[in-house]
Amino acid sequence: MRIVIIGAGNVASVFGRLIKRANHEIIQVYSRDIIHAQSLANELNCAFEDDLNRLDMSADMYIVAIVDSALPGIYELFHVGDKLIVHTAGSVSKDVLKMVSLNYGVIYPLQSLRKDNPDLQLTIPLLIDGNSEAAFSTIKQFALTISPIVSRIDDEQRLKLHVAAVIVNNFTNYLYTLAANYCKKENIDFKMLQPLIEETALRIRDHAPGNMQTGPAARKDIATLNNHLLLLSKHPELKKMYLRMTDSIMNPEPC
Ligand SMILES: NC(=O)c1ccc[n+]([C@@H]2O[C@H](COP(=O)([O-])OP(=O)(O)OC[C@H]3O[C@@H](n4cnc5c(N)ncnc54)[C@H](OP(=O)(O)O)[C@@H]3O)[C@@H](O)[C@H]2O)c1
């Protein structure tokens, strides 16, 4: 397929590499910042543009990988007739594209993507949708050329999954950040926690996370909790988080 990529950030870059590897032809990259457009276009060996009036209209598919907040307004910026167009957002309805083209949909990567990660072996489940069976079928055929894991998910399910994705990925990574900062301040080596981090993630392949909980909060070990809180009085932000998480583990919401 002949593809135009709109956006030059993380998803645009990772998708661009995968699309190129799958032998599609990327004909143009658009970004509102010409330097960003040029940088990705150089890597993908295609044309670049910072003016939506000069979008190449000869593509088979347009992939819009820009910030969520800019998606609802894009119908004011350009139209592609009946050409297929998709966005890549988890929390935005596919219908933001209905005034941009007659044929539209979503290819949402359920994975954390960063353009500075060159690893193209990363497994990226693609959650796809289309506004018609024809659009869906073309999107599915295309998606299968860049990932072996492709599922049909509507707007509502995609939004629900996006919330869960933020919790397991973004929140977990933020907790790693807090722990790493704490280790630095306390002169201990965060790297020593790596096997523990990996084991925690591996266990939930085969077990429900709720059944795998260990630690002083799960054991209701008040003496240890108080020792920790004493030490954390030097780290007020982390102490707040520790208390909130401990309370949530000790008093879980009924399922
Ligand atoms: N990264 C992930 O892990 C991930 C995973 C799943 C889904 N997504 C979704 O994929 C989409 C892109 O995310 P990303 O991570 O690639 O973001 P990103 O790396 O921050 O890149 C955002 C892109 O949007 C452009 N942009 C920002 N504001 C804009 C505006 N007002 N008008 C037009 N373009 C604008 C930026 O252009 P400039 O370069 O000029 O700033 C940049 O090209 C989002 O919908 C996101 O929810 C991301």
XYZ file of N, CA and C and ligand atoms in Angstrom:
813
model
N 0.839 -1.207 0.000
C 0.000 0.000 0.000
C 0.869 1.250 0.000
N 0.338 2.320 -0.562
C 1.028 3.613 -0.516
C 0.473 4.387 0.695
N 1.398 4.793 1.563
C 0.986 5.331 2.867
C 1.512 6.753 3.057
N 0.653 7.614 3.636
C 1.106 8.914 4.143
C 0.986 8.872 5.667
N 2.037 9.305 6.363
C 2.006 9.351 7.830
C 1.880 10.807 8.268
N 0.882 11.055 9.103
C 0.652 12.408 9.621
C 1.059 12.402 11.092
N 2.138 13.122 11.401
C 2.751 13.073 12.728
C 4.159 12.524 12.572
N 5.026 12.917 13.509
C 6.417 12.453 13.423
C 6.952 12.105 14.810
N 6.039 11.726 15.702
C 6.437 11.406 17.069
C 6.708 9.912 17.237
N 6.434 9.421 18.435
C 6.771 8.035 18.771
C 6.032 7.022 17.899
N 4.697 7.130 17.840
C 3.936 6.136 17.079
C 4.216 6.276 15.579
N 4.273 7.506 15.093
C 4.569 7.714 13.668
C 5.901 7.047 13.308
N 6.899 7.205 14.172
C 8.233 6.669 13.870
C 8.250 5.140 13.931
N 7.661 4.574 15.004
C 7.685 3.105 15.135
C 6.826 2.479 14.028
N 5.638 3.031 13.786
C 4.799 2.510 12.698
C 5.529 2.643 11.355
N 6.171 3.781 11.151
C 6.897 4.002 9.889
C 7.911 2.898 9.635
N 8.686 2.562 10.671
C 9.715 1.505 10.517
C 9.063 0.156 10.211
N 7.981 -0.153 10.942
C 7.312 -1.448 10.722
C 6.670 -1.513 9.330
N 6.084 -0.411 8.912
C 5.407 -0.358 7.608
C 6.441 -0.524 6.483
N 7.581 0.112 6.671
C 8.640 0.012 5.664
C 9.162 -1.430 5.602
N 9.346 -2.020 6.785
C 9.849 -3.395 6.828
C 8.875 -4.356 6.148
N 7.578 -4.019 6.199
C 6.563 -4.884 5.574
C 6.416 -4.599 4.078
N 7.341 -3.785 3.542
C 7.403 -3.505 2.100
C 6.244 -2.690 1.549
N 5.595 -1.910 2.390
C 4.669 -0.910 1.870
C 5.508 0.295 1.439
N 4.870 1.178 0.686
C 5.606 2.349 0.221
C 5.125 3.568 1.006
N 6.006 4.123 1.824
C 5.638 5.357 2.527
C 6.010 6.504 1.593
N 4.995 7.301 1.219
C 5.282 8.315 0.194
C 5.500 9.703 0.799
N 5.002 9.918 2.023
C 5.156 11.265 2.610
C 4.961 11.204 4.123
N 5.731 12.052 4.813
C 5.502 12.278 6.245
C 5.128 13.745 6.407
N 4.028 13.990 7.139
C 3.654 15.363 7.462
C 3.894 15.589 8.952
N 4.462 16.740 9.297
C 4.455 17.196 10.687
C 4.322 18.708 10.659
N 3.697 19.268 11.675
C 3.593 20.742 11.693
C 4.971 21.366 11.873
N 5.929 20.584 12.351
C 7.319 21.045 12.489
C 8.134 20.396 11.375
N 8.623 21.224 10.446
C 9.289 20.691 9.244
C 10.559 19.892 9.602
N 11.230 20.292 10.683
C 12.455 19.567 11.082
C 12.097 18.138 11.502
N 10.990 18.003 12.253
C 10.552 16.664 12.682
C 10.112 15.832 11.474
N 9.394 16.485 10.550
C 8.945 15.768 9.348
C 10.158 15.281 8.548
N 11.137 16.168 8.399
C 12.321 15.831 7.591
C 13.134 14.711 8.232
N 13.255 14.780 9.544
C 14.059 13.774 10.240
C 13.455 12.365 10.048
N 12.132 12.245 10.212
C 11.513 10.918 10.029
C 11.524 10.528 8.543
N 11.255 11.508 7.678
C 11.234 11.203 6.238
C 12.607 10.723 5.760
N 13.671 11.313 6.299
C 15.022 10.864 5.908
C 15.224 9.409 6.283
N 14.753 9.054 7.488
C 14.900 7.657 7.924
C 14.066 6.721 7.034
N 12.889 7.192 6.649
C 11.984 6.319 5.883
C 12.166 6.474 4.374
N 13.049 7.422 4.010
C 13.360 7.652 2.597
C 12.111 8.036 1.789
N 11.474 9.109 2.236
C 10.261 9.570 1.537
C 10.201 11.095 1.580
N 9.167 11.651 0.955
C 8.992 13.107 0.948
C 8.484 13.581 2.312
N 8.621 14.886 2.567
C 8.115 15.425 3.841
C 7.423 16.755 3.590
N 6.587 17.148 4.549
C 5.735 18.315 4.339
C 5.320 18.890 5.683
N 5.163 20.235 5.739
C 4.593 20.829 6.957
C 3.326 21.628 6.636
N 2.799 21.419 5.401
C 1.602 22.140 4.984
C 0.548 21.110 4.551
N -0.538 21.044 5.309
C -1.564 20.029 5.000
C -2.233 20.278 3.644
N -2.120 21.496 3.120
C -2.668 21.758 1.773
C -1.862 21.033 0.704
N -0.643 20.604 1.060
C 0.196 19.905 0.073
C 0.320 18.414 0.389
N -0.687 17.904 1.099
C -0.690 16.461 1.386
C -0.764 15.696 0.068
N 0.036 14.637 -0.056
C 0.016 13.809 -1.279
C -1.299 13.034 -1.323
N -2.119 13.297 -2.324
C -3.449 12.682 -2.381
C -3.439 11.337 -3.111
N -2.246 10.820 -3.440
C -2.197 9.570 -4.198
C -2.024 8.341 -3.289
N -2.116 8.527 -1.970
C -1.918 7.385 -1.057
C -3.158 6.500 -1.012
N -2.943 5.240 -0.576
C -4.080 4.334 -0.328
C -4.582 4.499 1.097
N -3.667 4.902 2.006
C -4.062 5.027 3.410
C -3.297 6.168 4.086
N -3.999 6.892 4.953
C -3.421 7.992 5.726
C -3.444 7.578 7.200
N -2.291 7.611 7.841
C -2.218 7.230 9.258
C -1.944 8.483 10.080
N -2.893 8.820 10.956
C -2.774 10.039 11.750
C -2.300 9.657 13.149
N -1.049 10.002 13.454
C -0.475 9.658 14.763
C -0.046 10.957 15.445
N -1.052 11.736 15.855
C -0.768 13.004 16.543
C -1.433 12.979 17.920
N -1.125 13.967 18.747
C -1.669 13.983 20.118
C -3.193 13.890 20.100
N -3.752 13.218 21.105
C -5.210 13.018 21.186
C -5.967 14.344 21.076
N -5.444 15.371 21.755
C -6.198 16.626 21.843
C -6.360 17.305 20.487
N -5.486 16.981 19.517
C -5.581 17.629 18.194
C -6.531 16.875 17.263
N -6.927 15.654 17.644
C -7.742 14.837 16.717
C -9.147 15.397 16.470
N -9.867 15.852 17.515
C -11.238 16.303 17.244
C -11.309 17.462 16.250
N -10.240 18.242 16.121
C -10.286 19.413 15.223
C -9.726 19.157 13.837
N -9.281 17.923 13.537
C -8.546 17.791 12.265
C -9.449 17.903 11.036
N -10.763 17.696 11.228
C -11.657 17.815 10.062
C -11.642 19.252 9.507
N -11.205 20.206 10.332
C -11.134 21.599 9.856
C -9.865 21.833 9.030
N -8.914 20.885 9.116
C -7.598 21.129 8.513
C -7.417 20.491 7.145
N -7.999 19.294 6.934
C -7.846 18.639 5.630
C -8.907 17.560 5.452
N -9.094 17.172 4.175
C -10.038 16.101 3.832
C -9.348 15.207 2.816
N -9.694 13.929 2.843
C -9.067 13.016 1.867
C -10.124 12.287 1.022
N -11.312 12.857 0.920
C -12.342 12.274 0.043
C -12.826 10.935 0.556
N -12.597 9.876 -0.283
C -12.995 8.539 0.180
C -11.779 7.671 0.494
N -10.598 8.312 0.579
C -9.380 7.548 0.912
C -9.449 7.071 2.368
N -8.881 5.901 2.606
C -8.906 5.331 3.959
C -7.988 6.127 4.888
N -8.525 6.475 6.056
C -7.714 7.209 7.048
C -7.942 6.589 8.421
N -6.868 6.440 9.191
C -6.985 5.876 10.542
C -6.247 6.770 11.527
N -6.721 6.762 12.784
C -5.897 7.346 13.838
C -5.401 6.224 14.746
N -4.553 6.587 15.727
C -3.876 5.560 16.525
C -4.166 5.703 18.020
N -5.200 6.468 18.367
C -5.440 6.796 19.781
C -6.323 5.769 20.479
N -6.052 5.562 21.775
C -6.849 4.628 22.554
C -8.171 5.210 23.020
N -8.172 6.510 23.303
C -9.325 7.112 23.998
C -10.153 8.032 23.122
N -9.934 8.003 21.820
C -10.649 8.921 20.924
C -11.495 8.093 19.956
N -12.774 8.481 19.802
C -13.664 7.741 18.901
C -13.154 7.790 17.460
N -13.413 6.701 16.726
C -13.038 6.715 15.307
C -13.804 7.802 14.553
N -14.972 8.203 15.104
C -15.830 9.142 14.390
C -15.260 10.560 14.291
N -14.140 10.838 14.988
C -13.506 12.152 14.768
C -13.043 12.280 13.321
N -12.977 11.115 12.618
C -12.490 11.141 11.230
C -13.625 11.171 10.206
N -14.864 11.196 10.686
C -15.969 11.017 9.730
C -16.161 12.215 8.806
N -15.646 13.381 9.213
C -15.725 14.554 8.330
C -14.442 14.701 7.505
N -13.496 13.749 7.688
C -12.226 13.839 6.943
C -12.266 12.913 5.731
N -12.987 11.791 5.860
C -13.092 10.835 4.757
C -14.365 10.003 4.912
N -14.777 9.386 3.822
C -15.920 8.463 3.894
C -15.497 7.123 4.490
N -14.198 6.837 4.419
C -13.673 5.546 4.896
C -12.629 5.800 5.989
N -12.934 5.317 7.174
C -12.015 5.633 8.260
C -12.034 4.538 9.336
N -11.076 4.629 10.234
C -11.003 3.629 11.307
C -9.877 3.948 12.269
N -9.458 2.914 12.982
C -8.445 3.074 14.036
C -7.464 1.907 13.968
N -6.194 2.206 14.167
C -5.193 1.167 14.450
C -4.501 1.604 15.739
N -4.950 1.045 16.851
C -4.421 1.455 18.163
C -3.407 0.413 18.635
N -2.148 0.829 18.813
C -1.142 -0.127 19.316
C -1.237 -0.256 20.841
N -1.562 -1.449 21.309
C -1.651 -1.654 22.765
C -0.259 -2.014 23.288
N 0.617 -1.047 23.202
C 2.003 -1.234 23.631
C 2.570 0.160 23.877
N 3.575 0.246 24.733
C 4.259 1.515 24.954
C 5.327 1.672 23.877
N 5.197 2.704 23.052
C 6.120 2.877 21.928
C 6.962 4.138 22.118
N 8.249 3.990 21.876
C 9.155 5.145 21.927
C 10.025 5.106 20.692
N 10.173 6.271 20.062
C 10.919 6.259 18.800
C 12.405 5.987 19.001
N 12.906 6.226 20.239
C 14.329 5.968 20.470
C 14.611 4.493 20.753
N 13.563 3.650 20.714
C 13.792 2.208 20.870
C 13.821 1.558 19.485
N 14.985 1.120 19.040
C 15.087 0.598 17.671
C 14.629 -0.859 17.527
N 14.135 -1.462 18.626
C 13.809 -2.894 18.613
C 12.508 -3.161 17.852
N 12.629 -3.643 16.623
C 11.436 -3.910 15.820
C 10.838 -5.279 16.125
N 11.436 -6.011 17.054
C 10.888 -7.327 17.422
C 9.808 -7.196 18.493
N 9.668 -5.985 19.040
C 8.655 -5.749 20.080
C 7.286 -6.231 19.595
N 6.573 -6.986 20.461
C 5.235 -7.436 20.069
C 4.248 -6.291 20.287
N 3.574 -5.905 19.242
C 2.626 -4.793 19.336
C 1.235 -5.297 18.953
N 0.395 -5.631 19.947
C -0.983 -5.974 19.594
C -1.651 -4.743 18.971
N -2.325 -4.948 17.853
C -3.020 -3.836 17.200
C -4.518 -4.018 17.366
N -5.177 -3.038 17.974
C -6.627 -3.073 18.148
C -7.226 -2.188 17.062
N -8.019 -2.815 16.204
C -8.450 -2.078 15.015
C -9.973 -1.957 14.958
N -10.416 -0.994 14.155
C -11.846 -0.776 13.954
C -11.995 -0.052 12.617
N -13.189 -0.132 12.047
C -13.460 0.574 10.791
C -14.914 1.008 10.765
N -15.212 2.035 9.975
C -16.588 2.544 9.963
C -17.502 1.738 9.055
N -16.918 0.780 8.289
C -17.734 -0.094 7.443
C -16.985 -1.419 7.343
N -17.658 -2.447 6.872
C -16.989 -3.744 6.724
C -15.833 -3.632 5.735
N -16.045 -2.827 4.671
C -14.981 -2.678 3.658
C -13.755 -2.007 4.274
N -13.993 -0.918 5.033
C -12.864 -0.210 5.659
C -12.176 -1.139 6.661
N -12.990 -1.842 7.467
C -12.416 -2.746 8.468
C -11.551 -3.812 7.803
N -12.079 -4.385 6.707
C -11.360 -5.472 6.046
C -10.003 -5.002 5.496
N -9.972 -3.800 4.910
C -8.692 -3.283 4.390
C -7.730 -2.998 5.546
N -8.261 -2.410 6.624
C -7.411 -2.104 7.786
C -6.841 -3.406 8.365
N -7.683 -4.438 8.434
C -7.224 -5.718 8.999
C -6.095 -6.323 8.146
N -6.332 -6.334 6.821
C -5.287 -6.897 5.938
C -3.968 -6.160 6.118
N -4.065 -4.818 6.208
C -2.863 -4.004 6.370
C -2.216 -4.278 7.736
N -3.048 -4.278 8.792
C -2.516 -4.439 10.155
C -1.766 -5.765 10.281
N -2.296 -6.807 9.639
C -1.653 -8.126 9.734
C -0.281 -8.159 9.062
N -0.010 -7.192 8.207
C 1.334 -7.159 7.592
C 2.364 -6.555 8.543
N 1.885 -5.831 9.589
C 2.873 -5.241 10.510
C 2.849 -5.845 11.909
N 1.833 -6.678 12.199
C 1.806 -7.357 13.506
C 1.029 -8.663 13.382
N 1.466 -9.707 14.108
C 0.701 -10.958 14.076
C -0.513 -10.916 15.004
N -0.591 -9.892 15.859
C -1.699 -9.847 16.835
C -2.613 -8.677 16.490
N -3.755 -9.018 15.885
C -4.697 -7.983 15.446
C -6.088 -8.370 15.942
N -6.755 -7.460 16.654
C -8.107 -7.759 17.169
C -9.046 -6.605 16.841
N -10.327 -6.970 16.625
C -11.325 -5.925 16.385
C -11.900 -5.470 17.727
N -11.826 -4.174 17.990
C -12.289 -3.612 19.262
C -13.008 -2.302 18.945
N -14.225 -2.121 19.500
C -14.939 -0.867 19.188
C -14.468 0.269 20.112
N -15.028 1.468 19.880
C -14.579 2.665 20.618
C -14.661 2.469 22.132
N -15.791 1.889 22.584
C -16.024 1.771 24.023
C -15.023 0.796 24.670
N -14.819 -0.346 24.020
C -13.871 -1.333 24.565
C -12.443 -0.789 24.527
N -12.136 -0.044 23.449
C -10.777 0.503 23.321
C -10.504 1.506 24.441
N -11.503 2.344 24.749
C -11.356 3.316 25.835
C -11.138 2.592 27.168
N -11.918 1.529 27.406
C -11.766 0.778 28.662
C -10.370 0.162 28.758
N -9.900 -0.412 27.630
C -8.563 -1.018 27.640
C -7.476 0.036 27.843
N -7.723 1.234 27.296
C -6.721 2.293 27.428
C -6.537 2.679 28.900
N -7.660 2.728 29.658
C -7.555 3.034 31.093
C -6.688 1.968 31.782
N -6.970 0.683 31.475
C -6.195 -0.404 32.089
C -4.729 -0.316 31.662
N -4.492 0.071 30.409
C -3.115 0.178 29.900
C -2.358 1.274 30.646
N -3.029 2.390 30.916
C -2.385 3.484 31.656
C -1.990 2.994 33.056
N -2.870 2.196 33.672
C -2.568 1.723 35.035
C -1.379 0.754 35.026
N -1.410 -0.248 34.111
C -0.332 -1.256 34.165
C 0.990 -0.727 33.619
N 0.938 0.232 32.711
C 2.183 0.708 32.119
C 2.631 2.047 32.711
N 1.818 3.091 32.527
C 2.272 4.433 32.922
C 2.397 4.551 34.446
N 1.411 4.007 35.170
C 1.465 4.132 36.630
C 2.609 3.280 37.195
N 2.749 2.061 36.671
C 3.832 1.196 37.151
C 5.183 1.864 36.912
N 5.334 2.431 35.712
C 6.613 3.077 35.409
C 6.853 4.284 36.319
N 5.769 4.974 36.680
C 5.918 6.110 37.592
C 6.372 5.619 38.976
N 5.833 4.482 39.394
C 6.275 3.918 40.683
C 7.756 3.532 40.625
N 8.179 2.979 39.469
C 9.624 2.686 39.306
C 10.430 3.981 39.455
N 9.908 5.069 38.873
C 10.617 6.351 38.919
C 10.757 6.830 40.368
N 9.641 6.743 41.120
C 9.702 7.155 42.532
C 10.714 6.305 43.298
N 10.679 4.989 43.044
C 11.595 4.085 43.752
C 13.042 4.374 43.368
N 13.273 4.654 42.077
C 14.644 4.931 41.618
C 15.168 6.217 42.273
N 14.306 7.242 42.350
C 14.725 8.503 42.990
C 15.025 8.291 44.473
N 14.188 7.488 45.111
C 14.371 7.178 46.536
C 15.715 6.447 46.738
N 15.967 5.456 45.881
C 17.229 4.696 45.999
C 18.429 5.618 45.857
N 18.331 6.543 44.886
C 19.458 7.462 44.659
C 19.712 8.295 45.919
N 18.605 8.853 46.469
C 18.762 9.698 47.668
C 19.284 8.900 48.857
N 18.918 7.636 48.942
C 19.317 6.811 50.092
C 20.601 6.015 49.821
N 21.228 6.304 48.646
C 22.495 5.637 48.317
C 22.390 4.116 48.249
N 21.319 3.619 47.685
C 21.214 2.178 47.438
C 20.995 1.968 45.949
N 21.272 0.746 45.475
C 21.322 0.516 44.029
C 19.967 0.012 43.504
N 19.274 0.859 42.741
C 17.961 0.492 42.174
C 18.065 -0.770 41.321
N 19.218 -0.941 40.655
C 19.403 -2.099 39.760
C 19.241 -3.439 40.498
N 19.507 -3.412 41.825
C 19.360 -4.660 42.592
C 17.906 -5.149 42.608
N 16.966 -4.245 42.262
C 15.541 -4.617 42.270
C 15.086 -5.244 40.946
N 15.972 -5.263 39.947
C 15.580 -5.731 38.604
C 14.990 -7.154 38.594
N 15.621 -8.136 39.278
C 15.023 -9.489 39.272
C 13.628 -9.502 39.892
N 13.417 -8.691 40.923
C 12.111 -8.618 41.580
C 11.058 -8.026 40.619
N 11.465 -6.987 39.912
C 10.544 -6.345 38.952
C 10.140 -7.365 37.882
N 11.126 -8.107 37.360
C 10.845 -9.062 36.281
C 9.980 -10.220 36.773
N 10.272 -10.719 37.975
C 9.493 -11.841 38.516
C 8.037 -11.433 38.730
N 7.818 -10.208 39.214
C 6.451 -9.729 39.451
C 5.658 -9.725 38.141
N 6.293 -9.251 37.068
C 5.600 -9.201 35.773
C 5.380 -10.609 35.213
N 6.399 -11.476 35.383
C 6.292 -12.840 34.825
C 5.187 -13.661 35.482
N 5.024 -13.499 36.801
C 4.041 -14.297 37.544
C 2.627 -14.131 37.008
N 2.302 -12.902 36.567
C 0.903 -12.676 36.179
C 0.600 -13.207 34.782
N 1.596 -13.842 34.150
C 1.296 -14.595 32.917
C 0.346 -15.735 33.237
N 0.571 -16.385 34.387
C -0.180 -17.608 34.715
C -1.092 -17.475 35.916
N -1.084 -16.329 36.586
C -1.879 -16.201 37.821
C -2.611 -14.865 37.839
N -3.753 -14.836 38.555
C -4.461 -13.565 38.739
C -3.606 -12.672 39.644
N -3.397 -11.393 39.267
C -2.536 -10.524 40.078
C -2.974 -10.463 41.539
N -4.296 -10.447 41.769
C -4.803 -10.353 43.149
C -4.352 -11.518 44.016
N -4.115 -12.686 43.387
C -3.672 -13.859 44.160
C -2.170 -13.845 44.412
N -1.464 -12.961 43.760
C 0.006 -12.947 43.846
C 0.531 -11.884 44.806
N -0.376 -11.142 45.464
C 0.061 -10.030 46.311
C 0.836 -10.558 47.524
N 2.027 -10.005 47.752
C 2.784 -10.309 48.973
C 3.114 -8.975 49.643
N 3.901 -9.002 50.702
C 4.355 -7.753 51.326
C 3.606 -7.435 52.609
N 4.116 -6.409 53.337
C 3.570 -6.112 54.661
C 2.089 -5.707 54.649
N 1.629 -5.003 53.600
C 0.213 -4.589 53.586
C -0.681 -5.817 53.443
N -0.300 -6.742 52.542
C -1.104 -7.959 52.338
C -1.112 -8.805 53.623
N 0.018 -8.790 54.347
C 0.109 -9.584 55.593
C -0.460 -8.832 56.805
N -0.831 -7.573 56.575
C -1.287 -6.680 57.666
C -0.246 -6.645 58.809
N 1.018 -6.497 58.392
C 2.155 -6.505 59.313
C 2.410 -5.056 59.769
N 1.708 -4.648 60.838
C 1.684 -3.239 61.247
C 3.068 -2.747 61.707
N 3.829 -3.608 62.391
C 5.149 -3.183 62.900
C 6.065 -2.807 61.735
N 6.077 -3.646 60.697
C 6.929 -3.351 59.532
C 6.439 -2.097 58.807
N 5.117 -1.988 58.660
C 4.574 -0.793 57.996
C 5.012 0.467 58.741
N 4.967 0.434 60.075
C 5.365 1.614 60.853
C 6.853 1.926 60.688
N 7.685 0.882 60.611
C 9.127 1.104 60.353
C 9.340 1.802 59.015
N 8.619 1.334 58.008
C 8.749 1.937 56.675
C 8.310 3.403 56.708
N 7.183 3.653 57.377
C 6.646 5.026 57.396
C 7.592 5.979 58.126
N 8.251 5.461 59.150
C 9.242 6.278 59.880
C 10.368 6.698 58.939
N 10.889 5.736 58.210
C 11.963 6.038 57.256
C 11.475 7.002 56.171
N 10.212 6.821 55.741
C 9.691 7.641 54.636
C 9.313 9.054 55.073
N 9.443 9.356 56.348
C 9.117 10.735 56.747
C 10.065 11.742 56.078
N 11.245 11.262 55.626
C 12.184 12.137 54.877
C 11.762 12.289 53.417
N 10.765 11.499 52.985
C 10.362 11.485 51.566
C 8.830 11.650 51.493
N 8.344 12.883 51.730
C 6.895 13.078 51.916
C 6.028 12.622 50.727
N 6.496 12.853 49.482
C 5.679 12.447 48.317
C 5.534 10.924 48.268
N 6.659 10.256 48.496
C 6.655 8.789 48.458
C 5.833 8.235 49.633
N 5.893 8.918 50.760
C 5.132 8.478 51.942
C 3.628 8.540 51.637
N 3.205 9.625 50.959
C 1.788 9.768 50.594
C 1.346 8.590 49.734
N 2.189 8.273 48.727
C 1.879 7.175 47.796
C 1.860 5.838 48.549
N 2.845 5.655 49.442
C 2.951 4.407 50.218
C 1.678 4.202 51.049
N 1.224 5.294 51.712
C 0.026 5.191 52.559
C -1.213 4.873 51.723
N -1.312 5.536 50.549
C -2.498 5.326 49.702
C -2.550 3.889 49.175
N -1.389 3.394 48.723
C -1.335 2.029 48.176
C -1.573 1.002 49.282
N -0.980 1.259 50.452
C -1.140 0.327 51.573
C -2.614 0.236 51.963
N -3.271 1.394 52.031
C -4.703 1.418 52.373
C -5.514 0.641 51.342
N -5.171 0.822 50.061
C -5.912 0.154 48.988
C -5.707 -1.368 49.040
N -4.487 -1.802 49.367
C -4.215 -3.251 49.459
C -4.920 -3.840 50.693
N -4.916 -3.098 51.805
C -5.519 -3.630 53.044
C -7.044 -3.595 53.006
N -7.592 -2.641 52.239
C -9.053 -2.502 52.179
C -9.517 -2.510 50.724
N -9.361 -3.636 50.032
C -9.676 -3.640 48.594
C -11.170 -3.472 48.336
N -11.460 -2.833 47.166
C -12.870 -2.731 46.724
C -13.372 -4.133 46.427
N -14.623 -4.443 46.780
C -15.124 -5.764 46.402
C -15.174 -5.904 44.889
N -14.837 -7.108 44.341
C -14.829 -7.298 42.876
C -16.256 -7.371 42.338
N 3.477 6.282 22.354
C 2.673 5.310 22.737
O 3.106 4.422 23.498
C 1.250 5.213 22.210
C 0.634 3.964 22.309
C -0.667 3.835 21.811
C -1.307 4.937 21.233
N -0.679 6.135 21.171
C -1.410 7.244 20.524
O -0.750 7.637 19.321
C -0.906 9.051 19.113
C 0.457 9.683 18.975
O 1.155 9.475 20.191
P 2.757 9.610 20.255
O 3.194 8.867 21.467
O 3.374 9.306 18.940
O 2.899 11.165 20.563
P 4.208 12.055 20.442
O 5.416 11.220 20.353
O 4.093 13.069 21.538
O 4.006 12.782 19.039
C 2.888 13.601 18.862
C 2.825 14.118 17.440
O 1.670 14.972 17.397
C 2.057 16.196 16.797
N 1.201 17.266 17.317
C 1.149 17.743 18.576
N 0.200 18.687 18.681
C -0.341 18.817 17.442
C -1.342 19.640 16.880
N -1.993 20.534 17.646
N -1.631 19.508 15.569
C -0.984 18.602 14.809
N -0.008 17.771 15.265
C 0.301 17.898 16.559
C 3.508 16.368 17.192
O 4.076 17.279 16.315
P 5.419 18.074 16.690
O 6.517 17.132 16.377
O 5.359 19.264 15.819
O 5.331 18.434 18.159
C 4.017 14.950 17.006
O 4.275 14.674 15.657
C -1.741 9.559 20.290
O -3.091 9.563 19.908
C -1.507 8.510 21.371
O -2.592 8.429 22.278
C 0.578 6.299 21.655
